[in-house]
XYZ file of C-alpha atoms in Angstrom:
743
model
C -40.533 257.713 127.100
C -42.059 256.871 130.330
C -41.317 258.998 133.588
C -39.224 256.174 135.274
C -37.116 255.860 132.089
C -36.610 259.677 131.945
C -35.294 259.588 135.516
C -32.882 256.835 134.703
C -31.518 258.705 131.720
C -31.148 261.997 133.743
C -29.483 259.978 136.546
C -26.983 258.418 134.234
C -26.183 261.741 132.473
C -25.533 263.473 135.835
C -23.342 260.565 137.069
C -21.431 260.520 133.823
C -20.783 264.254 133.960
C -19.790 264.039 137.558
C -17.345 261.272 136.972
C -15.667 263.214 134.042
C -15.156 266.302 136.191
C -12.010 267.132 138.109
C -9.972 269.601 139.911
C -8.143 272.585 138.338
C -6.473 275.777 138.915
C -8.036 278.906 140.472
C -8.321 282.293 138.909
C -8.444 284.906 141.702
C -7.711 288.501 142.168
C -9.023 291.907 143.692
C -10.702 294.868 141.897
C -10.005 298.219 143.199
C -10.294 301.835 142.220
C -7.290 303.967 141.093
C -7.178 305.057 144.859
C -6.959 301.545 146.146
C -10.499 301.270 147.306
C -12.228 297.883 146.845
C -15.084 297.508 144.313
C -17.725 295.060 145.366
C -20.585 293.360 143.167
C -18.198 293.467 140.069
C -19.248 290.738 137.563
C -16.245 288.838 136.637
C -16.544 286.647 133.605
C -14.528 284.149 131.489
C -16.690 284.450 128.227
C -14.570 281.663 126.473
C -15.245 279.230 129.208
C -18.908 280.457 130.002
C -17.978 281.038 133.695
C -18.684 283.931 135.949
C -18.796 285.237 139.504
C -18.883 288.454 141.453
C -16.519 290.244 143.804
C -17.227 290.451 147.567
C -17.093 293.443 149.750
C -13.435 293.520 149.854
C -13.205 293.430 145.967
C -11.915 289.946 145.786
C -13.130 287.119 143.561
C -12.120 283.510 142.717
C -13.234 281.085 139.979
C -12.167 277.431 140.528
C -11.805 274.846 137.803
C -9.510 277.032 135.487
C -7.965 274.686 132.730
C -4.755 275.500 131.049
C -5.062 277.875 128.095
C -5.370 281.614 127.183
C -8.479 283.282 128.089
C -10.287 286.698 128.150
C -11.502 287.874 131.557
C -14.044 290.797 131.777
C -15.104 293.012 134.725
C -18.341 294.807 134.781
C -20.181 296.909 137.211
C -22.584 299.811 136.815
C -21.010 303.069 137.517
C -17.559 301.811 136.216
C -15.921 301.439 132.802
C -15.572 297.788 132.030
C -12.197 296.143 132.023
C -10.872 293.414 129.757
C -7.861 291.298 130.479
C -6.106 288.309 129.014
C -4.752 285.469 131.320
C -2.370 282.637 130.506
C -3.032 279.554 132.474
C -0.688 276.508 132.679
C -2.787 274.370 134.944
C -2.034 275.984 138.266
C -3.561 279.126 139.988
C -3.475 282.450 138.252
C -3.816 285.937 139.919
C -5.376 288.838 137.989
C -5.877 292.157 139.854
C -7.631 294.849 138.136
C -8.157 298.677 138.464
C -11.591 300.018 137.472
C -12.125 303.714 136.999
C -15.554 305.295 137.661
C -17.723 305.936 134.461
C -21.317 307.035 134.213
C -21.548 305.913 130.573
C -23.176 302.570 130.253
C -20.991 300.291 128.246
C -20.943 296.530 127.498
C -17.871 294.618 128.537
C -17.466 292.105 125.659
C -18.823 290.600 122.363
C -18.030 287.051 121.303
C -19.835 287.110 117.827
C -17.607 289.289 115.591
C -14.200 287.799 116.501
C -12.333 284.514 117.302
C -12.162 285.324 120.964
C -14.126 287.635 123.392
C -13.269 291.199 123.044
C -14.607 294.572 123.851
C -17.004 295.959 121.306
C -14.932 299.230 121.336
C -11.935 297.273 120.173
C -13.416 295.262 117.493
C -12.808 296.402 113.823
C -16.238 294.950 112.859
C -19.170 297.285 113.685
C -20.937 295.605 116.594
C -23.764 296.486 118.927
C -24.690 294.715 122.383
C -28.170 294.930 123.863
C -27.973 293.623 127.493
C -29.065 294.250 131.117
C -31.511 296.883 131.822
C -31.620 297.943 128.075
C -32.616 294.562 127.113
C -35.249 294.033 129.874
C -36.762 297.269 128.907
C -36.910 296.845 125.266
C -38.365 293.279 125.323
C -41.183 293.026 122.633
C -43.106 290.205 121.003
C -40.622 289.620 118.175
C -36.811 289.624 117.822
C -37.023 292.470 115.056
C -38.898 294.746 117.402
C -36.622 294.067 120.432
C -33.730 295.177 118.463
C -35.271 298.032 116.465
C -33.685 300.627 118.801
C -30.195 299.733 117.708
C -28.548 302.102 115.120
C -28.894 300.470 111.692
C -31.340 297.897 112.688
C -35.186 297.906 112.094
C -37.861 295.385 111.909
C -39.548 293.802 108.858
C -42.932 293.126 110.421
C -46.164 291.330 109.687
C -48.169 292.404 112.813
C -46.835 292.229 116.332
C -45.911 288.499 116.254
C -43.576 288.537 113.197
C -40.727 290.810 113.148
C -37.470 290.030 111.268
C -34.363 291.952 111.986
C -33.455 294.422 109.116
C -29.659 295.371 109.138
C -28.596 298.212 106.810
C -31.592 297.409 104.500
C -31.135 293.595 104.450
C -33.337 290.981 106.117
C -34.615 287.375 105.718
C -31.980 285.056 104.300
C -29.400 287.944 104.080
C -29.260 288.280 107.950
C -28.193 285.166 109.891
C -29.884 284.538 113.418
C -27.787 282.589 115.911
C -29.082 280.818 119.081
C -26.166 281.173 121.389
C -23.620 280.922 118.467
C -25.512 278.097 116.487
C -27.185 279.044 113.420
C -31.126 279.064 113.348
C -32.834 278.117 110.226
C -36.793 278.206 110.757
C -37.382 278.827 107.018
C -36.164 282.429 107.077
C -36.793 282.743 103.335
C -40.361 283.710 103.718
C -41.272 287.432 104.325
C -43.822 286.287 107.066
C -41.494 283.615 108.467
C -40.136 285.065 111.635
C -37.261 283.575 113.488
C -38.860 281.375 116.062
C -36.592 282.180 118.992
C -37.330 283.522 122.543
C -35.555 286.455 124.035
C -37.123 286.521 127.463
C -34.381 284.507 129.002
C -31.358 285.888 127.185
C -28.584 287.645 128.762
C -27.573 289.671 125.900
C -28.091 290.045 122.129
C -25.079 290.807 119.961
C -25.463 292.410 116.371
C -22.919 292.452 113.630
C -23.746 295.161 111.158
C -22.216 294.207 107.905
C -21.029 290.921 106.286
C -19.785 288.242 108.641
C -19.756 285.338 106.057
C -16.085 284.386 106.998
C -17.135 283.051 110.328
C -20.617 281.986 109.709
C -20.968 281.249 105.895
C -23.914 281.777 103.667
C -26.792 284.154 104.652
C -24.579 286.356 106.817
C -24.400 288.814 103.821
C -26.116 291.775 105.796
C -25.143 290.846 109.302
C -25.592 288.586 112.161
C -27.910 288.518 115.349
C -26.709 286.350 118.189
C -29.162 285.640 121.111
C -26.989 284.464 124.028
C -28.139 282.917 127.279
C -26.401 283.280 130.579
C -23.310 281.151 131.443
C -24.233 277.797 132.893
C -23.425 277.946 136.746
C -21.486 275.476 138.704
C -20.634 275.050 142.460
C -16.930 274.301 142.164
C -15.354 275.294 145.478
C -18.797 276.508 147.027
C -21.849 274.744 148.367
C -24.547 273.639 145.958
C -27.252 276.146 145.218
C -30.503 276.771 143.249
C -31.565 280.081 142.312
C -34.003 281.670 139.859
C -35.440 284.772 137.963
C -39.126 285.413 137.280
C -40.742 288.235 135.417
C -44.284 289.121 134.323
C -45.573 291.826 131.936
C -48.906 293.318 130.855
C -49.560 295.604 127.727
C -52.608 297.609 127.301
C -52.219 298.119 123.483
C -53.115 294.556 122.622
C -54.010 292.959 126.069
C -50.382 291.467 126.165
C -49.742 288.981 128.948
C -46.197 287.815 129.246
C -44.308 285.651 131.642
C -40.812 283.981 132.087
C -39.227 281.791 134.688
C -35.462 280.839 134.796
C -34.206 278.316 137.298
C -30.513 277.287 137.617
C -28.211 275.711 140.146
C -24.974 273.709 140.622
C -23.667 270.819 142.589
C -19.829 270.524 142.407
C -18.804 270.721 138.847
C -22.337 269.916 137.430
C -24.707 272.816 136.699
C -28.257 272.954 135.218
C -30.612 275.469 133.934
C -34.313 275.338 132.990
C -36.586 277.988 131.583
C -40.193 278.577 130.668
C -41.791 281.507 128.789
C -45.328 282.236 127.692
C -46.906 285.095 125.885
C -50.440 285.971 124.772
C -52.050 288.991 123.148
C -55.272 289.977 121.664
C -55.991 292.277 118.646
C -53.947 295.504 118.240
C -55.707 298.884 119.213
C -54.803 301.597 116.679
C -55.737 305.219 117.640
C -58.974 304.723 115.567
C -59.972 301.121 115.510
C -59.130 297.502 116.613
C -56.881 295.697 113.936
C -58.824 292.575 113.312
C -57.179 289.119 113.805
C -53.730 290.356 114.994
C -53.264 288.451 118.336
C -50.307 286.144 119.038
C -49.752 283.257 121.432
C -46.396 281.589 122.211
C -45.103 278.981 124.695
C -41.516 277.837 125.133
C -39.185 275.954 127.316
C -35.581 274.864 127.455
C -33.343 272.765 129.724
C -29.532 272.557 129.922
C -27.185 270.287 132.025
C -23.402 270.510 131.928
C -20.029 269.813 133.761
C -16.598 271.024 133.600
C -13.395 269.847 135.107
C -9.547 269.468 134.207
C -10.690 267.702 130.982
C -12.693 270.635 129.809
C -16.470 271.074 129.664
C -19.622 269.326 128.239
C -23.106 270.354 128.047
C -26.382 269.337 126.285
C -29.646 271.504 125.729
C -33.066 270.905 124.481
C -35.634 273.716 123.728
C -39.109 273.819 122.227
C -40.998 276.733 121.123
C -44.652 276.858 119.677
C -46.343 279.895 118.412
C -49.714 280.668 116.917
C -49.978 284.017 114.899
C -53.104 285.614 113.605
C -52.479 287.217 110.198
C -54.324 290.591 109.504
C -55.869 290.283 105.938
C -57.198 292.618 103.567
C -60.645 290.978 103.884
C -61.761 292.369 107.337
C -63.729 289.084 108.067
C -60.924 286.754 107.203
C -59.059 284.931 109.987
C -55.829 283.279 108.551
C -53.551 281.847 111.043
C -49.801 280.502 111.097
C -48.821 277.986 113.599
C -45.050 277.245 114.098
C -43.282 274.524 116.242
C -39.407 274.519 116.587
C -37.439 271.682 118.488
C -33.773 272.340 119.056
C -31.296 270.048 120.597
C -27.515 270.725 120.840
C -24.365 269.384 122.615
C -21.096 271.444 123.156
C -17.717 270.078 124.274
C -14.654 272.328 125.020
C -11.272 270.514 125.495
C -8.172 272.333 126.674
C -4.954 271.469 124.692
C -2.173 273.095 126.469
C -2.412 276.838 125.578
C -4.947 276.014 122.835
C -8.377 274.508 123.012
C -10.896 272.619 120.883
C -14.559 273.375 120.735
C -17.151 271.057 119.204
C -20.875 271.960 118.776
C -23.470 269.868 117.283
C -27.111 270.528 116.765
C -30.491 269.360 115.465
C -33.512 271.613 114.517
C -36.905 270.486 113.475
C -39.068 273.394 112.139
C -42.794 272.722 111.276
C -44.912 275.457 109.972
C -48.606 275.308 109.242
C -50.665 277.939 107.497
C -54.494 277.813 107.829
C -57.059 279.935 105.749
C -59.118 280.627 108.908
C -59.098 279.892 112.602
C -62.142 277.481 112.472
C -60.553 274.954 110.159
C -58.009 272.093 110.949
C -57.193 271.664 107.219
C -53.664 272.838 106.489
C -53.381 275.152 103.645
C -49.643 275.211 103.456
C -47.463 272.974 105.464
C -43.437 273.104 105.586
C -41.282 270.833 107.495
C -37.546 271.322 107.648
C -35.059 269.254 109.635
C -31.344 270.591 110.037
C -28.344 268.892 111.376
C -25.312 270.993 112.335
C -21.688 270.632 113.393
C -19.014 273.210 114.117
C -15.382 272.450 115.106
C -13.182 275.294 116.431
C -9.448 274.922 117.151
C -8.195 277.954 118.941
C -4.492 277.987 118.673
C -1.916 279.147 121.229
C -1.157 282.845 120.855
C 1.404 283.755 118.342
C 2.823 286.866 119.817
C -0.115 289.341 119.808
C -2.063 287.351 117.388
C -4.856 284.865 118.507
C -7.352 282.977 116.305
C -9.066 279.894 115.236
C -9.240 277.338 112.487
C -12.751 276.248 111.849
C -14.807 273.469 110.149
C -18.482 273.719 109.726
C -21.139 271.228 108.236
C -24.882 271.435 107.685
C -27.635 269.202 106.203
C -31.167 270.354 105.770
C -34.005 268.217 104.401
C -37.268 269.941 103.421
C -40.748 268.491 102.871
C -44.182 269.980 102.205
C -47.593 268.866 103.109
C -51.059 270.560 102.942
C -53.397 271.529 100.174
C -51.018 274.126 98.646
C -47.630 273.680 97.074
C -44.958 276.382 97.119
C -41.652 274.782 96.733
C -40.534 271.186 96.005
C -39.001 268.813 98.582
C -35.022 269.196 98.800
C -31.918 268.260 100.527
C -29.057 270.726 101.162
C -25.536 269.816 102.286
C -22.958 272.416 103.179
C -19.406 272.222 104.448
C -17.003 275.251 105.126
C -13.424 275.668 106.226
C -12.197 278.907 107.541
C -9.548 280.830 109.525
C -9.748 284.028 111.574
C -7.028 285.924 113.266
C -7.010 288.960 115.570
C -4.428 291.008 117.538
C -4.861 293.822 120.068
C -1.867 296.225 120.321
C -1.375 299.373 122.194
C -2.260 301.563 119.083
C -3.470 299.149 116.551
C -5.929 296.304 116.630
C -6.067 293.996 113.499
C -8.366 291.329 112.327
C -8.425 289.133 109.029
C -9.906 286.030 107.842
C -10.772 283.691 105.059
C -13.286 280.954 104.137
C -14.192 278.493 101.529
C -17.709 277.009 101.223
C -19.291 274.392 98.996
C -23.106 273.928 98.905
C -25.021 271.166 97.113
C -28.889 271.328 96.706
C -30.759 268.219 95.508
C -34.260 269.201 94.357
C -36.988 266.517 93.717
C -39.280 266.610 90.695
C -42.656 268.015 91.532
C -45.606 267.759 88.983
C -47.698 270.356 90.858
C -44.815 272.957 90.332
C -43.842 271.712 87.027
C -40.147 271.339 87.791
C -37.866 268.358 87.145
C -35.357 266.809 89.580
C -32.011 268.812 89.456
C -28.785 269.150 91.530
C -27.243 272.503 92.031
C -23.767 273.119 93.423
C -22.193 276.469 94.433
C -18.757 277.339 95.858
C -17.564 280.518 97.459
C -14.157 281.968 98.562
C -14.078 285.025 100.576
C -11.789 287.046 103.037
C -12.114 290.170 105.208
C -9.585 292.533 106.955
C -10.254 294.977 109.707
C -8.112 297.717 111.457
C -8.561 299.922 114.599
C -6.239 302.683 115.033
C -6.038 304.625 118.231
C -5.720 308.135 117.095
C -5.347 309.554 120.498
C -6.900 308.835 123.878
C -9.971 308.329 123.752
C -10.667 308.188 119.872
C -10.162 305.454 117.576
C -10.461 305.104 113.634
C -11.920 302.051 112.395
C -11.805 300.521 108.855
C -13.185 297.237 107.921
C -13.362 295.731 104.403
C -15.181 292.212 104.134
C -16.871 289.981 101.542
C -20.213 288.172 102.101
C -22.201 285.781 100.110
C -25.667 284.009 99.860
C -26.557 281.073 97.898
C -29.924 281.008 96.380
C -32.673 279.364 98.486
C -35.188 276.768 97.149
C -37.877 279.487 97.274
C -35.758 281.705 94.966
C -35.183 278.763 92.617
C -38.474 276.953 92.470
C -41.385 278.868 93.810
C -44.206 278.721 91.327
C -47.601 279.524 92.601
C -49.780 281.800 94.711
C -48.165 283.027 97.968
C -50.953 284.319 100.273
C -48.285 285.903 102.565
C -47.194 288.346 99.716
C -50.418 288.460 97.918
C -48.598 287.589 94.684
C -48.157 284.718 92.098
C -44.298 284.180 92.281
C -42.116 282.340 89.938
C -38.643 281.138 90.746
C -35.520 281.115 88.562
C -33.535 277.787 88.663
C -30.442 279.395 86.999
C -29.739 281.880 89.765
C -26.177 282.458 90.931
C -24.662 283.041 94.376
C -24.988 286.627 95.629
C -21.579 288.117 96.498
C -20.926 291.361 98.242
C -17.950 293.508 99.197
C -18.589 296.033 102.047
C -16.450 298.755 103.239
C -17.067 300.331 106.656
C -15.230 303.529 108.030
C -16.135 304.778 111.568
C -14.768 306.929 114.360
C -15.254 305.916 117.954
C -14.540 307.625 121.147
C -15.087 307.046 124.934
C -14.415 309.055 127.985
C -15.901 308.772 131.594
C -19.053 310.757 130.627
C -19.204 310.473 126.831
C -19.155 307.734 124.263
C -20.101 307.810 120.481
C -19.644 306.195 117.198
C -20.125 307.736 113.721
C -19.754 305.528 110.626
C -20.470 305.123 107.036
C -20.563 301.995 104.817
C -20.740 301.096 101.107
C -22.001 297.597 100.274
C -21.740 296.398 96.700
C -23.707 293.285 95.863
C -23.146 291.280 92.760
C -26.110 289.186 91.406
C -28.549 290.617 93.956
C -31.883 288.406 93.926
C -35.068 290.310 93.701
C -38.635 290.072 92.117
C -40.127 292.233 89.537
C -43.737 292.362 88.134
C -44.257 290.912 84.676
C -47.369 293.163 83.902
C -49.479 289.952 83.685
C -52.142 288.357 86.025
C -52.686 285.020 87.057
C -56.116 284.116 85.781
C -56.983 281.606 88.652
C -55.963 283.679 91.634
C -56.204 287.227 90.117
C -52.893 288.001 91.487
C -50.051 289.874 89.817
C -47.250 287.416 88.339
C -43.766 288.336 89.830
C -40.591 286.689 88.458
C -37.249 286.208 90.326
C -34.251 287.679 88.749
C -30.857 288.975 89.389
C -28.809 292.249 89.106
C -26.237 294.342 90.825
C -26.985 296.491 93.800
C -25.254 299.275 95.767
C -26.331 300.108 99.390
C -24.716 303.068 101.023
C -25.567 304.797 104.345
C -24.446 305.844 107.815
C -25.021 305.170 111.534
C -24.347 307.167 114.499
C -24.939 306.745 118.260
C -23.979 308.596 121.399
C -24.287 308.399 125.038
C -23.640 311.538 127.306
C -23.776 311.966 130.981
C -23.637 315.833 131.747
C -24.053 314.959 135.354
C -24.193 311.784 137.498
C -28.011 311.616 137.365
C -28.804 312.784 133.719
C -28.369 310.368 130.979
C -28.710 311.511 127.319
C -28.534 309.088 124.301
C -29.475 309.071 120.598
C -29.051 307.399 117.327
C -29.467 308.357 113.527
C -29.247 306.003 110.580
C -30.073 306.023 106.838
C -29.605 303.530 104.089
C -29.980 304.166 100.280
C -30.373 301.093 98.027
C -29.945 301.328 94.356
C -30.354 298.624 91.700
C -27.493 299.557 89.523
C -28.583 297.154 86.687
C -31.877 298.797 86.182
C -31.084 302.298 87.791
C -34.117 301.833 90.166
C -34.313 301.874 93.945
C -34.177 298.705 95.874
C -37.362 297.614 97.415
C -38.197 297.711 101.119
C -35.339 300.042 102.246
C -35.778 301.643 105.552
C -36.132 305.740 105.445
C -34.009 307.813 107.569
C -34.720 307.658 111.379
C -33.516 309.444 114.465
C -34.063 308.330 118.045
C -33.405 310.226 121.354
C -33.718 309.585 125.107
C -33.370 311.677 128.133
C -33.143 309.633 131.415
C -33.031 310.785 135.076
C -31.528 308.166 137.314
C -31.353 307.962 141.126
C -28.822 305.527 142.512
C -28.600 302.235 140.424
C -32.267 301.241 140.043
C -34.683 304.214 140.099
C -35.207 306.126 136.775
C -37.525 308.293 134.593
C -37.020 308.697 130.965
C -38.672 310.440 128.016
C -37.706 309.697 124.419
C -38.875 309.378 120.992
C -38.230 308.608 117.294
C -38.758 310.418 114.046
C -39.172 308.563 110.682
C -38.751 310.273 107.509
C -40.996 309.643 104.379
C -39.821 307.010 102.128
C -40.211 308.302 98.429
C -37.777 305.758 96.705
C -40.076 302.919 95.492
C -38.954 300.135 93.038
C -41.208 299.096 90.198
C -42.507 296.048 92.088
C -43.458 298.072 95.187
C -45.215 300.623 92.960
C -47.150 297.866 91.126
C -47.857 296.193 94.412
C -49.344 299.357 96.015
C -51.280 300.131 92.906
C -52.850 296.838 93.174
C -53.579 297.042 96.959
C -55.017 300.640 96.683
C -56.898 300.295 93.552
C -54.529 302.156 91.222
C -54.288 305.080 93.664
C -50.626 304.192 94.616
C -48.981 304.504 98.049
C -47.544 307.462 99.744
C -45.650 306.880 102.957
C -45.875 309.698 105.492
C -43.200 310.890 108.123
C -44.069 310.498 111.742
C -42.871 310.924 115.179
C -43.594 308.867 118.352
C -43.133 309.632 121.900
C -42.338 307.238 124.736
C -42.241 307.663 128.479
C -40.712 305.261 130.921
C -40.160 304.922 134.665
C -38.908 302.177 137.017
C -37.428 301.382 140.497
C -36.057 298.557 142.427
C -37.484 297.484 145.642
C -35.633 295.372 148.349
C -37.804 292.533 149.968
C -35.907 290.555 152.232
C -33.002 288.915 150.358
C -34.500 289.742 146.862
C -34.892 292.768 144.604
C -38.000 293.448 142.839
C -37.651 295.625 139.715
C -40.701 297.403 138.308
C -40.611 299.033 134.822
C -43.559 301.028 133.409
C -43.282 302.175 129.607
C -45.900 304.287 127.898
C -45.191 303.730 124.225
C -46.736 306.177 121.581
C -47.719 308.432 124.456
C -49.558 310.799 122.224
C -51.594 308.123 120.610
C -50.328 309.060 117.148
C -51.667 307.543 113.908
C -48.959 306.034 111.785
C -47.871 303.301 109.359
C -44.385 301.815 109.499
C -43.033 301.594 106.094
C -41.524 298.180 107.009
C -44.853 296.924 108.148
C -46.135 294.418 105.616
C -49.770 294.949 106.730
C -49.781 298.645 105.812
C -51.750 297.845 102.631
C -54.235 295.756 104.421
C -55.308 298.453 106.955
C -55.073 302.251 107.323
C -52.375 303.424 109.851
C -52.042 299.835 111.444
C -49.484 300.995 114.025
C -50.378 300.436 117.634
C -51.816 303.203 119.582
C -50.969 304.390 123.135
C -49.875 301.296 125.054
C -48.821 300.962 128.710
C -46.422 298.184 129.567
C -45.826 297.126 133.103
C -43.082 294.692 133.863
C -42.035 293.044 137.130
C -38.739 291.179 137.486
C -37.338 289.465 140.634
C -34.754 287.050 141.483
C -34.983 284.401 144.184
């Protein structure tokens, strides 16, 4: 499209959105302490409407353009416990005054992923973690899995620094669903070395559900959900138009990391926009002893959103593009295999108030193109994969029924898959899915309840492929599931949480029809076209407590999975490739474990926090351990704080040895190490951090320094897939410097 045509289209969209907008009621109020003193700079948000503002020096706030309906309002400020209120608007003005108490414990105000409406993570029966604010900025890494690896119960299944898939309670890939602002992200997650192609540099927060969430999200949410959420789209209703932005840059010494991000947003009347750019480049990883050959990464991404809101509701459209080139460390020290990914994502979101109810419609399109090359000097594609996904979700949030609020949902998905290149891994296919579900929740003085149910139907049409030897075939699966959760306030400030839920995962084309050499796993893999749907029932029990200086959660879980899909060695070798042949099969599995996390402020300037987690996976059909289960891990951090911006921290993590290997792992390690087998080793890493905020005119510049693996310890993460290609491939001492500013 030529530039004049693009300008005409953008002008038309802006005009259309402006004409659709209109005046509405105003939400206003005052935020004070228990003594009546005003609290300034409180972030006041309407998560259900994606609206926010801040209080002035007198503690007052106002948000114009409030439609009729029932909404959650959150109030957050550093140094105060977050407050959550529910307001009912009938089309006129609404007043909501709030009292906030001081609290040095850093808590997140709301989550929107594990429930029908926004609610506090402390009040959710579903185990939920939120990474946001300073914590998210300081934990930014080159992959989604590594960014979240500090969360209790979450690890990273990695292939070098550029590929890191979230592992939740021992489950990953197609058993953990990744959402981009509430919309599912496909990007061919079935491959071990296929990382979710999503950028976190401009995210406001990342929410993690630990445990099944298939009632709300369908197949693949068997182990949990990761939701990467952007900031609310701004507007200028009742205020002059504006443009503002955020910019960050970082450098890491461990692999020559260069990282930058720019976020620009603004509003004019009821119309708002946002544009973002991000780029990242890194060289080969430096371990304590050597340079890990061919381990660099390059990524470039951008997105743009425009939207408007009024009495009629809100409408927005978003387009994003992200390209990444990852160098893959190989067992051959001279090899230079690479992987190149390109993901385009377009979406449109519409919200319509219907009295005290509201209707939300979200549609999306994703194009994911993946190319694998045998070396970085060739333009010949070894393995090419192209998938196109069309999505639609409709949510009807009904008017409150007493203490209960909830939704009825309908979702649809269509994915077409094609292959290209010299190699063949799976046949072309078309997947169609439809799901209908309901979810209810209530928050009482002593008891919070949640429950839901879902029915899903999936149809997979597979084309005949002579190279793979399969005939054309149609597969159909259906699943009916339910869940229920309870949170009981034992006494102030402790609560008992019990959650029982079912999850499911339909087999992927890779599970069913793979039949050939997969360089990523160094194996000859044969699928099984007769696989059934995986189904699980998970039980969580936890105790949570929160005071002004202490917050903690301790919980345990049991996840029973029927027809768990896995590979096992046949004991034979493919003569052409020399690789061991692995067959896909099914059995029953049991995963048990615990998670704990705490924050404690013994004084106003000293912050202590820690986590511990463990999962034990067992194949109950063979009485053997499940593969790739993370070993026990404990983390700790001591942090000295001065004011709201300056800090110094020291912390670390301890990882136990993994002694429970399944037969496939033992065979794989024996092949990789020439029959010597593999023995993981325990290790401990130390990290040091410091940061401060500097005021320059009207802007604040934040500087963060992080020294990771401060003692330059040799180690191999058990969940690193390249641990068999190199000795102790973990990155050595690395100093990361990051500068962030708003303008």
